[in-house]
């Protein structure tokens, strides 16, 4: 074994461990691996970076740009809304529409983007209809793989094969050269998914995600005013736990304190609480109690005010930003009443908590502001 092979194996092992432990983002780890090969002399600079000029890489980058544009301009959101409206409560019909849309879309966009956009739609549909997410999510992901076989840009594998053929002196594949065979495979695959999903996949309506979403306990921040009936009373006197409201922390004069049954609430206190959506809305009606999740109490004097839940999807501009930075009330006239983060991580100030992919926000605003 030469020293170059040993260096490559060691760098690959280090990269694999970094991927598993998520020490950094995948692209950063990969770039560091490439830099490591250059610094150790295994590859020269020209060899190491020649791949970035490859036409396959350029095409893939263009596909990702197109996918991002469709997602950020709202095209994919509109598609998701249409799916939710037309799926109904029939599991077979919902599965047929979702897998068909996933297959067609992934023929021209990346499989990852297609699946990521459809996941919130599937979860919202399951919440409204009571369908099992376990029987819809996996078929949607498989359908995106089937769609990728239908065109040249449907998957990076087809592009790589086309580039290899060109290097061997043969004519590269055309855009729709795979379509006939790929469509046949996709139709057969979709047929199998429709027939087998209900029999082979588990029903998770009682123990899976749908129960979690039905019993979401949001995290929000409350300000206790002078005229609040909670002021001067203890937790046990208010019986908040019996009402489904859990006070996790009390912030008094800038100091964080644990909340116990004998803890007495004072005017000026800020409370970090978790509660269900209905309880969050109900607390806004208590005199002297203000919801401060986005730094401003919402206006409840408008008949068109609505409350809804929104999920932060992958590649969202909300991810890794705080509510304070997003400033949704000023920019979009929407108030964030509460936040749900899986794992229940709490913070002193909810508006300073960094949003993560999969977080759910409880939003309030006028209908026009809440429309996708």
mmCIF file of C-alpha atoms in Angstrom:
data_model
loop_
_atom_site.group_PDB
_atom_site.id
_atom_site.type_symbol
_atom_site.label_atom_id
_atom_site.label_comp_id
_atom_site.label_asym_id
_atom_site.label_seq_id
_atom_site.Cartn_x
_atom_site.Cartn_y
_atom_site.Cartn_z
ATOM 1 C CA UNK A 1 0.000 0.000 0.000
ATOM 2 C CA UNK A 2 1.446 3.355 -1.041
ATOM 3 C CA UNK A 3 1.315 6.433 1.177
ATOM 4 C CA UNK A 4 -1.138 8.110 -1.223
ATOM 5 C CA UNK A 5 -3.633 5.278 -0.766
ATOM 6 C CA UNK A 6 -3.195 5.474 3.014
ATOM 7 C CA UNK A 7 -3.830 9.237 2.988
ATOM 8 C CA UNK A 8 -6.959 8.799 0.882
ATOM 9 C CA UNK A 9 -8.312 6.091 3.175
ATOM 10 C CA UNK A 10 -7.619 8.175 6.287
ATOM 11 C CA UNK A 11 -9.302 11.250 4.801
ATOM 12 C CA UNK A 12 -12.307 9.175 3.717
ATOM 13 C CA UNK A 13 -12.592 7.692 7.205
ATOM 14 C CA UNK A 14 -12.409 11.167 8.766
ATOM 15 C CA UNK A 15 -15.051 12.461 6.343
ATOM 16 C CA UNK A 16 -17.336 9.493 7.062
ATOM 17 C CA UNK A 17 -17.108 10.055 10.813
ATOM 18 C CA UNK A 18 -17.799 13.772 10.280
ATOM 19 C CA UNK A 19 -20.885 12.942 8.219
ATOM 20 C CA UNK A 20 -22.169 10.558 10.887
ATOM 21 C CA UNK A 21 -21.589 12.971 13.765
ATOM 22 C CA UNK A 22 -22.807 15.951 11.700
ATOM 23 C CA UNK A 23 -19.771 17.983 12.737
ATOM 24 C CA UNK A 24 -20.417 20.339 9.818
ATOM 25 C CA UNK A 25 -22.603 20.567 6.729
ATOM 26 C CA UNK A 26 -22.131 17.896 4.062
ATOM 27 C CA UNK A 27 -20.853 20.331 1.443
ATOM 28 C CA UNK A 28 -18.306 21.853 3.833
ATOM 29 C CA UNK A 29 -16.967 18.438 4.862
ATOM 30 C CA UNK A 30 -16.667 17.402 1.218
ATOM 31 C CA UNK A 31 -14.829 20.600 0.321
ATOM 32 C CA UNK A 32 -12.446 20.084 3.249
ATOM 33 C CA UNK A 33 -11.791 16.550 1.997
ATOM 34 C CA UNK A 34 -10.859 17.947 -1.408
ATOM 35 C CA UNK A 35 -8.599 20.566 0.157
ATOM 36 C CA UNK A 36 -6.962 17.829 2.238
ATOM 37 C CA UNK A 37 -6.127 15.856 -0.893
ATOM 38 C CA UNK A 38 -4.495 18.952 -2.381
ATOM 39 C CA UNK A 39 -2.504 19.836 0.753
ATOM 40 C CA UNK A 40 -1.138 16.299 1.064
ATOM 41 C CA UNK A 41 -0.050 16.295 -2.572
ATOM 42 C CA UNK A 42 -2.292 13.393 -3.597
ATOM 43 C CA UNK A 43 -3.964 15.662 -6.138
ATOM 44 C CA UNK A 44 -2.705 18.744 -7.871
ATOM 45 C CA UNK A 45 -4.834 21.926 -7.829
ATOM 46 C CA UNK A 46 -5.759 21.515 -11.499
ATOM 47 C CA UNK A 47 -6.863 17.897 -10.984
ATOM 48 C CA UNK A 48 -8.756 18.668 -7.811
ATOM 49 C CA UNK A 49 -10.859 21.481 -9.193
ATOM 50 C CA UNK A 50 -11.247 20.390 -12.803
ATOM 51 C CA UNK A 51 -14.548 18.733 -11.941
ATOM 52 C CA UNK A 52 -16.185 22.098 -11.299
ATOM 53 C CA UNK A 53 -15.839 22.869 -14.992
ATOM 54 C CA UNK A 54 -17.496 19.604 -15.999
ATOM 55 C CA UNK A 55 -20.705 20.144 -17.953
ATOM 56 C CA UNK A 56 -22.501 17.549 -15.801
ATOM 57 C CA UNK A 57 -21.796 19.582 -12.672
ATOM 58 C CA UNK A 58 -22.993 22.741 -14.418
ATOM 59 C CA UNK A 59 -26.235 21.045 -15.476
ATOM 60 C CA UNK A 60 -26.802 19.739 -11.935
ATOM 61 C CA UNK A 61 -26.200 23.201 -10.490
ATOM 62 C CA UNK A 62 -28.689 24.625 -12.988
ATOM 63 C CA UNK A 63 -31.303 22.061 -11.904
ATOM 64 C CA UNK A 64 -30.834 23.006 -8.257
ATOM 65 C CA UNK A 65 -31.181 26.688 -9.141
ATOM 66 C CA UNK A 66 -34.389 25.947 -11.048
ATOM 67 C CA UNK A 67 -35.707 23.846 -8.174
ATOM 68 C CA UNK A 68 -34.937 26.595 -5.696
ATOM 69 C CA UNK A 69 -36.620 29.206 -7.888
ATOM 70 C CA UNK A 70 -39.800 27.154 -8.172
ATOM 71 C CA UNK A 71 -39.886 26.594 -4.419
ATOM 72 C CA UNK A 72 -39.169 30.193 -3.401
ATOM 73 C CA UNK A 73 -41.507 31.840 -5.893
ATOM 74 C CA UNK A 74 -44.434 29.842 -4.543
ATOM 75 C CA UNK A 75 -45.034 27.536 -7.515
ATOM 76 C CA UNK A 76 -44.471 24.406 -5.444
ATOM 77 C CA UNK A 77 -46.547 25.839 -2.600
ATOM 78 C CA UNK A 78 -49.482 26.367 -4.970
ATOM 79 C CA UNK A 79 -49.071 22.802 -6.150
ATOM 80 C CA UNK A 80 -49.128 21.600 -2.560
ATOM 81 C CA UNK A 81 -52.326 23.548 -1.856
ATOM 82 C CA UNK A 82 -53.967 22.031 -4.951
ATOM 83 C CA UNK A 83 -53.027 18.521 -3.805
ATOM 84 C CA UNK A 84 -54.504 19.113 -0.361
ATOM 85 C CA UNK A 85 -57.770 20.409 -1.852
ATOM 86 C CA UNK A 86 -58.230 17.543 -4.297
ATOM 87 C CA UNK A 87 -57.043 14.570 -2.255
ATOM 88 C CA UNK A 88 -60.109 14.281 -0.038
ATOM 89 C CA UNK A 89 -60.332 11.755 2.792
ATOM 90 C CA UNK A 90 -59.814 8.651 0.636
ATOM 91 C CA UNK A 91 -56.430 7.059 1.293
ATOM 92 C CA UNK A 92 -56.246 5.487 -2.178
ATOM 93 C CA UNK A 93 -57.170 8.747 -3.912
ATOM 94 C CA UNK A 94 -54.715 10.755 -1.821
ATOM 95 C CA UNK A 95 -51.976 8.218 -2.517
ATOM 96 C CA UNK A 96 -52.705 8.252 -6.257
ATOM 97 C CA UNK A 97 -52.574 12.054 -6.517
ATOM 98 C CA UNK A 98 -49.496 12.445 -4.321
ATOM 99 C CA UNK A 99 -47.448 9.752 -6.058
ATOM 100 C CA UNK A 100 -48.455 10.969 -9.535
ATOM 101 C CA UNK A 101 -47.449 14.551 -8.725
ATOM 102 C CA UNK A 102 -44.221 13.352 -7.117
ATOM 103 C CA UNK A 103 -43.338 11.257 -10.183
ATOM 104 C CA UNK A 104 -44.007 13.971 -12.767
ATOM 105 C CA UNK A 105 -42.309 16.717 -10.762
ATOM 106 C CA UNK A 106 -39.165 14.725 -10.018
ATOM 107 C CA UNK A 107 -38.678 14.035 -13.719
ATOM 108 C CA UNK A 108 -37.570 17.658 -14.061
ATOM 109 C CA UNK A 109 -36.544 18.637 -10.524
ATOM 110 C CA UNK A 110 -34.315 16.964 -7.984
ATOM 111 C CA UNK A 111 -35.808 14.098 -5.995
ATOM 112 C CA UNK A 112 -34.821 15.777 -2.740
ATOM 113 C CA UNK A 113 -36.596 19.033 -3.564
ATOM 114 C CA UNK A 114 -39.738 17.239 -4.692
ATOM 115 C CA UNK A 115 -39.950 15.114 -1.564
ATOM 116 C CA UNK A 116 -39.119 17.984 0.774
ATOM 117 C CA UNK A 117 -41.899 20.153 -0.672
ATOM 118 C CA UNK A 118 -44.484 17.372 -0.489
ATOM 119 C CA UNK A 119 -43.764 16.265 3.099
ATOM 120 C CA UNK A 120 -45.547 19.260 4.744
ATOM 121 C CA UNK A 121 -48.481 18.712 2.367
ATOM 122 C CA UNK A 122 -48.749 15.062 3.359
ATOM 123 C CA UNK A 123 -48.617 15.902 7.070
ATOM 124 C CA UNK A 124 -51.235 18.656 6.753
ATOM 125 C CA UNK A 125 -53.478 16.330 4.736
ATOM 126 C CA UNK A 126 -53.155 13.595 7.385
ATOM 127 C CA UNK A 127 -54.030 16.011 10.144
ATOM 128 C CA UNK A 128 -57.188 17.152 8.370
ATOM 129 C CA UNK A 129 -58.417 13.754 7.191
ATOM 130 C CA UNK A 130 -57.048 11.373 9.819
ATOM 131 C CA UNK A 131 -55.120 9.368 7.230
ATOM 132 C CA UNK A 132 -51.956 7.541 8.234
ATOM 133 C CA UNK A 133 -48.770 9.458 7.333
ATOM 134 C CA UNK A 134 -46.855 6.167 7.473
ATOM 135 C CA UNK A 135 -48.755 4.954 4.419
ATOM 136 C CA UNK A 136 -48.216 8.116 2.377
ATOM 137 C CA UNK A 137 -44.724 9.441 3.070
ATOM 138 C CA UNK A 138 -42.715 6.438 1.883
ATOM 139 C CA UNK A 139 -44.687 5.979 -1.384
ATOM 140 C CA UNK A 140 -44.196 9.694 -2.135
ATOM 141 C CA UNK A 141 -40.424 9.313 -1.687
ATOM 142 C CA UNK A 142 -40.315 6.172 -3.854
ATOM 143 C CA UNK A 143 -42.430 7.885 -6.535
ATOM 144 C CA UNK A 144 -39.855 10.682 -6.770
ATOM 145 C CA UNK A 145 -37.202 8.046 -7.512
ATOM 146 C CA UNK A 146 -39.386 6.534 -10.228
ATOM 147 C CA UNK A 147 -39.882 9.937 -11.840
ATOM 148 C CA UNK A 148 -36.148 10.493 -11.923
ATOM 149 C CA UNK A 149 -35.747 7.624 -14.395
ATOM 150 C CA UNK A 150 -37.896 9.320 -17.059
ATOM 151 C CA UNK A 151 -35.580 12.104 -18.256
ATOM 152 C CA UNK A 152 -31.904 12.896 -18.597
ATOM 153 C CA UNK A 153 -32.042 15.506 -15.821
ATOM 154 C CA UNK A 154 -34.344 13.468 -13.589
ATOM 155 C CA UNK A 155 -31.415 12.112 -11.613
ATOM 156 C CA UNK A 156 -27.681 12.776 -11.439
ATOM 157 C CA UNK A 157 -27.043 9.121 -12.342
ATOM 158 C CA UNK A 158 -28.429 9.633 -15.843
ATOM 159 C CA UNK A 159 -26.275 12.725 -16.323
ATOM 160 C CA UNK A 160 -23.175 10.901 -15.112
ATOM 161 C CA UNK A 161 -23.869 8.007 -17.487
ATOM 162 C CA UNK A 162 -24.337 10.436 -20.365
ATOM 163 C CA UNK A 163 -21.034 12.110 -19.578
ATOM 164 C CA UNK A 164 -19.234 8.770 -19.406
ATOM 165 C CA UNK A 165 -20.659 7.711 -22.770
ATOM 166 C CA UNK A 166 -19.461 10.979 -24.309
ATOM 167 C CA UNK A 167 -15.951 10.405 -22.942
ATOM 168 C CA UNK A 168 -15.915 6.992 -24.645
ATOM 169 C CA UNK A 169 -16.534 8.668 -27.987
ATOM 170 C CA UNK A 170 -20.251 7.890 -28.268
ATOM 171 C CA UNK A 171 -23.115 10.321 -28.689
ATOM 172 C CA UNK A 172 -24.450 11.516 -25.285
ATOM 173 C CA UNK A 173 -28.019 10.710 -24.263
ATOM 174 C CA UNK A 174 -30.767 13.100 -25.304
ATOM 175 C CA UNK A 175 -33.200 14.736 -22.900
ATOM 176 C CA UNK A 176 -36.046 12.234 -23.408
ATOM 177 C CA UNK A 177 -34.092 9.155 -24.476
ATOM 178 C CA UNK A 178 -35.077 7.418 -21.227
ATOM 179 C CA UNK A 179 -38.710 8.535 -21.283
ATOM 180 C CA UNK A 180 -40.318 5.506 -22.960
ATOM 181 C CA UNK A 181 -38.699 2.876 -20.744
ATOM 182 C CA UNK A 182 -38.683 5.145 -17.705
ATOM 183 C CA UNK A 183 -42.401 5.867 -18.019
ATOM 184 C CA UNK A 184 -43.176 2.154 -18.246
ATOM 185 C CA UNK A 185 -41.146 1.501 -15.100
ATOM 186 C CA UNK A 186 -42.804 4.454 -13.350
ATOM 187 C CA UNK A 187 -46.338 3.272 -14.207
ATOM 188 C CA UNK A 188 -45.615 -0.259 -13.007
ATOM 189 C CA UNK A 189 -43.968 1.095 -9.877
ATOM 190 C CA UNK A 190 -46.884 3.401 -9.095
ATOM 191 C CA UNK A 191 -49.307 0.531 -9.583
ATOM 192 C CA UNK A 192 -47.362 -1.534 -7.086
ATOM 193 C CA UNK A 193 -47.274 1.345 -4.596
ATOM 194 C CA UNK A 194 -51.037 1.831 -4.832
ATOM 195 C CA UNK A 195 -51.716 -1.871 -4.303
ATOM 196 C CA UNK A 196 -49.095 -2.609 -1.676
ATOM 197 C CA UNK A 197 -48.922 0.528 0.471
ATOM 198 C CA UNK A 198 -52.095 -0.228 2.395
ATOM 199 C CA UNK A 199 -51.054 -3.823 3.026
ATOM 200 C CA UNK A 200 -47.356 -3.557 3.772
ATOM 201 C CA UNK A 201 -46.934 -0.170 5.447
ATOM 202 C CA UNK A 202 -47.935 0.404 9.102
ATOM 203 C CA UNK A 203 -50.880 2.484 10.213
ATOM 204 C CA UNK A 204 -49.351 5.239 12.357
ATOM 205 C CA UNK A 205 -52.471 7.202 13.128
ATOM 206 C CA UNK A 206 -52.458 6.195 16.778
ATOM 207 C CA UNK A 207 -48.771 6.000 17.581
ATOM 208 C CA UNK A 208 -47.009 8.041 14.924
ATOM 209 C CA UNK A 209 -46.619 11.590 13.782
ATOM 210 C CA UNK A 210 -50.302 12.343 13.382
ATOM 211 C CA UNK A 211 -50.905 11.954 17.114
ATOM 212 C CA UNK A 212 -47.950 14.194 17.864
ATOM 213 C CA UNK A 213 -49.258 16.857 15.526
ATOM 214 C CA UNK A 214 -52.739 16.554 16.980
ATOM 215 C CA UNK A 215 -51.398 17.186 20.472
ATOM 216 C CA UNK A 216 -48.805 19.838 19.763
ATOM 217 C CA UNK A 217 -47.731 21.803 22.798
ATOM 218 C CA UNK A 218 -46.322 25.110 21.641
ATOM 219 C CA UNK A 219 -43.751 27.206 23.414
ATOM 220 C CA UNK A 220 -44.613 30.865 23.871
ATOM 221 C CA UNK A 221 -43.667 33.837 26.051
ATOM 222 C CA UNK A 222 -46.169 35.786 28.159
ATOM 223 C CA UNK A 223 -45.884 39.182 29.857
ATOM 224 C CA UNK A 224 -47.796 39.601 33.153
ATOM 225 C CA UNK A 225 -49.168 43.122 33.546
ATOM 226 C CA UNK A 226 -50.257 45.024 36.654
ATOM 227 C CA UNK A 227 -53.943 44.319 36.034
ATOM 228 C CA UNK A 228 -53.461 40.626 35.220
ATOM 229 C CA UNK A 229 -55.508 38.338 37.491
ATOM 230 C CA UNK A 230 -52.519 35.969 37.653
ATOM 231 C CA UNK A 231 -50.382 38.540 39.497
ATOM 232 C CA UNK A 232 -49.928 37.721 43.167
ATOM 233 C CA UNK A 233 -51.211 34.181 42.865
ATOM 234 C CA UNK A 234 -49.277 30.906 42.995
ATOM 235 C CA UNK A 235 -49.173 28.232 40.312
ATOM 236 C CA UNK A 236 -51.254 25.852 42.406
ATOM 237 C CA UNK A 237 -53.914 28.510 43.006
ATOM 238 C CA UNK A 238 -54.245 29.186 39.296
ATOM 239 C CA UNK A 239 -54.360 25.437 38.510
ATOM 240 C CA UNK A 240 -52.567 26.103 35.218
ATOM 241 C CA UNK A 241 -51.341 22.513 34.861
ATOM 242 C CA UNK A 242 -54.893 21.246 35.123
ATOM 243 C CA UNK A 243 -55.797 23.650 32.306
ATOM 244 C CA UNK A 244 -53.102 22.212 30.033
ATOM 245 C CA UNK A 245 -50.721 25.165 30.510
ATOM 246 C CA UNK A 246 -47.219 24.286 31.673
ATOM 247 C CA UNK A 247 -45.089 27.163 32.975
ATOM 248 C CA UNK A 248 -41.513 26.067 32.342
ATOM 249 C CA UNK A 249 -39.658 29.216 33.429
ATOM 250 C CA UNK A 250 -40.288 32.530 35.137
ATOM 251 C CA UNK A 251 -38.119 35.470 34.076
ATOM 252 C CA UNK A 252 -37.998 38.117 36.805
ATOM 253 C CA UNK A 253 -35.707 41.141 36.655
ATOM 254 C CA UNK A 254 -33.677 39.404 33.965
ATOM 255 C CA UNK A 255 -33.154 36.255 36.036
ATOM 256 C CA UNK A 256 -34.492 32.868 34.992
ATOM 257 C CA UNK A 257 -36.203 30.726 37.612
ATOM 258 C CA UNK A 258 -37.792 27.310 37.625
ATOM 259 C CA UNK A 259 -41.548 27.321 38.117
ATOM 260 C CA UNK A 260 -42.908 25.188 40.964
ATOM 261 C CA UNK A 261 -46.420 24.669 42.252
ATOM 262 C CA UNK A 262 -45.813 27.160 45.085
ATOM 263 C CA UNK A 263 -44.101 29.736 42.842
ATOM 264 C CA UNK A 264 -45.965 33.046 43.039
ATOM 265 C CA UNK A 265 -46.385 35.110 39.873
ATOM 266 C CA UNK A 266 -45.706 38.841 40.097
ATOM 267 C CA UNK A 267 -46.618 41.752 37.857
ATOM 268 C CA UNK A 268 -43.792 42.334 35.378
ATOM 269 C CA UNK A 269 -42.850 38.656 35.191
ATOM 270 C CA UNK A 270 -42.300 36.987 31.851
ATOM 271 C CA UNK A 271 -43.443 33.388 31.627
ATOM 272 C CA UNK A 272 -42.141 30.729 29.230
ATOM 273 C CA UNK A 273 -45.074 28.359 28.821
ATOM 274 C CA UNK A 274 -46.078 25.415 26.672
ATOM 275 C CA UNK A 275 -49.705 24.917 25.731
ATOM 276 C CA UNK A 276 -51.958 23.666 22.972
ATOM 277 C CA UNK A 277 -53.057 26.103 20.224
ATOM 278 C CA UNK A 278 -56.535 26.636 21.705
ATOM 279 C CA UNK A 279 -55.022 27.484 25.088
ATOM 280 C CA UNK A 280 -52.560 29.930 23.522
ATOM 281 C CA UNK A 281 -55.417 31.759 21.829
ATOM 282 C CA UNK A 282 -57.496 31.692 25.030
ATOM 283 C CA UNK A 283 -54.664 33.258 27.070
ATOM 284 C CA UNK A 284 -54.740 36.314 24.800
ATOM 285 C CA UNK A 285 -58.201 37.115 26.148
ATOM 286 C CA UNK A 286 -56.976 37.356 29.760
ATOM 287 C CA UNK A 287 -56.708 41.049 30.767
ATOM 288 C CA UNK A 288 -53.166 42.199 31.418
ATOM 289 C CA UNK A 289 -51.578 39.098 29.836
ATOM 290 C CA UNK A 290 -49.680 39.669 26.575
ATOM 291 C CA UNK A 291 -48.232 37.173 24.098
ATOM 292 C CA UNK A 292 -44.675 38.218 23.256
ATOM 293 C CA UNK A 293 -43.349 35.465 20.973
ATOM 294 C CA UNK A 294 -42.582 37.849 18.139
ATOM 295 C CA UNK A 295 -42.203 40.917 20.253
ATOM 296 C CA UNK A 296 -45.701 42.341 19.790
ATOM 297 C CA UNK A 297 -49.171 41.388 20.909
ATOM 298 C CA UNK A 298 -51.508 40.590 18.009
ATOM 299 C CA UNK A 299 -54.547 42.683 17.165
ATOM 300 C CA UNK A 300 -57.720 40.733 17.910
ATOM 301 C CA UNK A 301 -60.231 43.405 16.887
ATOM 302 C CA UNK A 302 -60.551 42.249 13.284
ATOM 303 C CA UNK A 303 -63.199 39.722 12.258
ATOM 304 C CA UNK A 304 -60.897 38.324 9.590
ATOM 305 C CA UNK A 305 -58.158 37.385 12.055
ATOM 306 C CA UNK A 306 -57.293 33.691 11.815
ATOM 307 C CA UNK A 307 -54.881 31.337 13.553
ATOM 308 C CA UNK A 308 -53.045 28.574 11.693
ATOM 309 C CA UNK A 309 -49.948 26.394 11.891
ATOM 310 C CA UNK A 310 -46.990 26.615 9.531
ATOM 311 C CA UNK A 311 -44.112 24.134 9.167
ATOM 312 C CA UNK A 312 -40.585 25.282 8.290
ATOM 313 C CA UNK A 313 -39.512 23.139 5.301
ATOM 314 C CA UNK A 314 -35.966 22.340 4.124
ATOM 315 C CA UNK A 315 -34.161 25.230 2.373
ATOM 316 C CA UNK A 316 -36.540 27.721 4.003
ATOM 317 C CA UNK A 317 -35.233 31.247 4.577
ATOM 318 C CA UNK A 318 -36.676 30.918 8.092
ATOM 319 C CA UNK A 319 -34.214 28.150 9.038
ATOM 320 C CA UNK A 320 -31.370 29.160 11.375
ATOM 321 C CA UNK A 321 -32.901 32.608 11.945
ATOM 322 C CA UNK A 322 -34.681 33.956 15.007
ATOM 323 C CA UNK A 323 -38.179 35.403 15.175
ATOM 324 C CA UNK A 324 -36.613 38.725 16.014
ATOM 325 C CA UNK A 325 -34.576 38.638 12.806
ATOM 326 C CA UNK A 326 -37.550 37.516 10.712
ATOM 327 C CA UNK A 327 -39.738 40.369 12.030
ATOM 328 C CA UNK A 328 -42.866 38.821 10.519
ATOM 329 C CA UNK A 329 -45.242 41.298 12.110
ATOM 330 C CA UNK A 330 -43.665 44.303 10.387
ATOM 331 C CA UNK A 331 -42.894 42.601 7.077
ATOM 332 C CA UNK A 332 -45.989 40.453 6.607
ATOM 333 C CA UNK A 333 -48.418 41.713 9.299
ATOM 334 C CA UNK A 334 -48.433 38.264 10.876
ATOM 335 C CA UNK A 335 -47.898 37.538 14.577
ATOM 336 C CA UNK A 336 -46.129 34.434 15.870
ATOM 337 C CA UNK A 337 -48.074 33.280 18.916
ATOM 338 C CA UNK A 338 -45.973 30.248 19.739
ATOM 339 C CA UNK A 339 -43.281 27.844 18.555
ATOM 340 C CA UNK A 340 -43.089 24.057 18.587
ATOM 341 C CA UNK A 341 -39.664 22.426 18.442
ATOM 342 C CA UNK A 342 -39.330 18.657 18.611
ATOM 343 C CA UNK A 343 -37.378 17.802 21.705
ATOM 344 C CA UNK A 344 -38.937 20.631 23.715
ATOM 345 C CA UNK A 345 -35.869 22.865 23.929
ATOM 346 C CA UNK A 346 -36.780 26.036 25.813
ATOM 347 C CA UNK A 347 -35.056 29.397 25.880
ATOM 348 C CA UNK A 348 -35.214 32.541 27.975
ATOM 349 C CA UNK A 349 -36.720 34.516 25.110
ATOM 350 C CA UNK A 350 -38.747 32.667 22.533
ATOM 351 C CA UNK A 351 -38.126 35.306 19.899
ATOM 352 C CA UNK A 352 -34.378 34.650 20.193
ATOM 353 C CA UNK A 353 -34.708 30.900 19.589
ATOM 354 C CA UNK A 354 -33.246 29.891 16.229
ATOM 355 C CA UNK A 355 -35.772 28.237 13.962
ATOM 356 C CA UNK A 356 -34.952 24.772 12.644
ATOM 357 C CA UNK A 357 -36.290 22.683 9.780
ATOM 358 C CA UNK A 358 -39.416 20.901 10.996
ATOM 359 C CA UNK A 359 -40.338 23.548 13.573
ATOM 360 C CA UNK A 360 -44.013 24.503 13.662
ATOM 361 C CA UNK A 361 -45.136 28.094 14.166
ATOM 362 C CA UNK A 362 -48.561 29.117 15.424
ATOM 363 C CA UNK A 363 -49.374 32.192 13.325
ATOM 364 C CA UNK A 364 -52.111 34.771 13.625
ATOM 365 C CA UNK A 365 -53.082 37.402 11.095
ATOM 366 C CA UNK A 366 -55.601 38.472 8.513
ATOM 367 C CA UNK A 367 -56.614 35.987 5.848
ATOM 368 C CA UNK A 368 -54.826 37.889 3.095
ATOM 369 C CA UNK A 369 -51.546 37.804 5.052
ATOM 370 C CA UNK A 370 -51.797 34.106 5.822
ATOM 371 C CA UNK A 371 -52.517 32.939 2.279
ATOM 372 C CA UNK A 372 -49.575 30.998 0.701
#
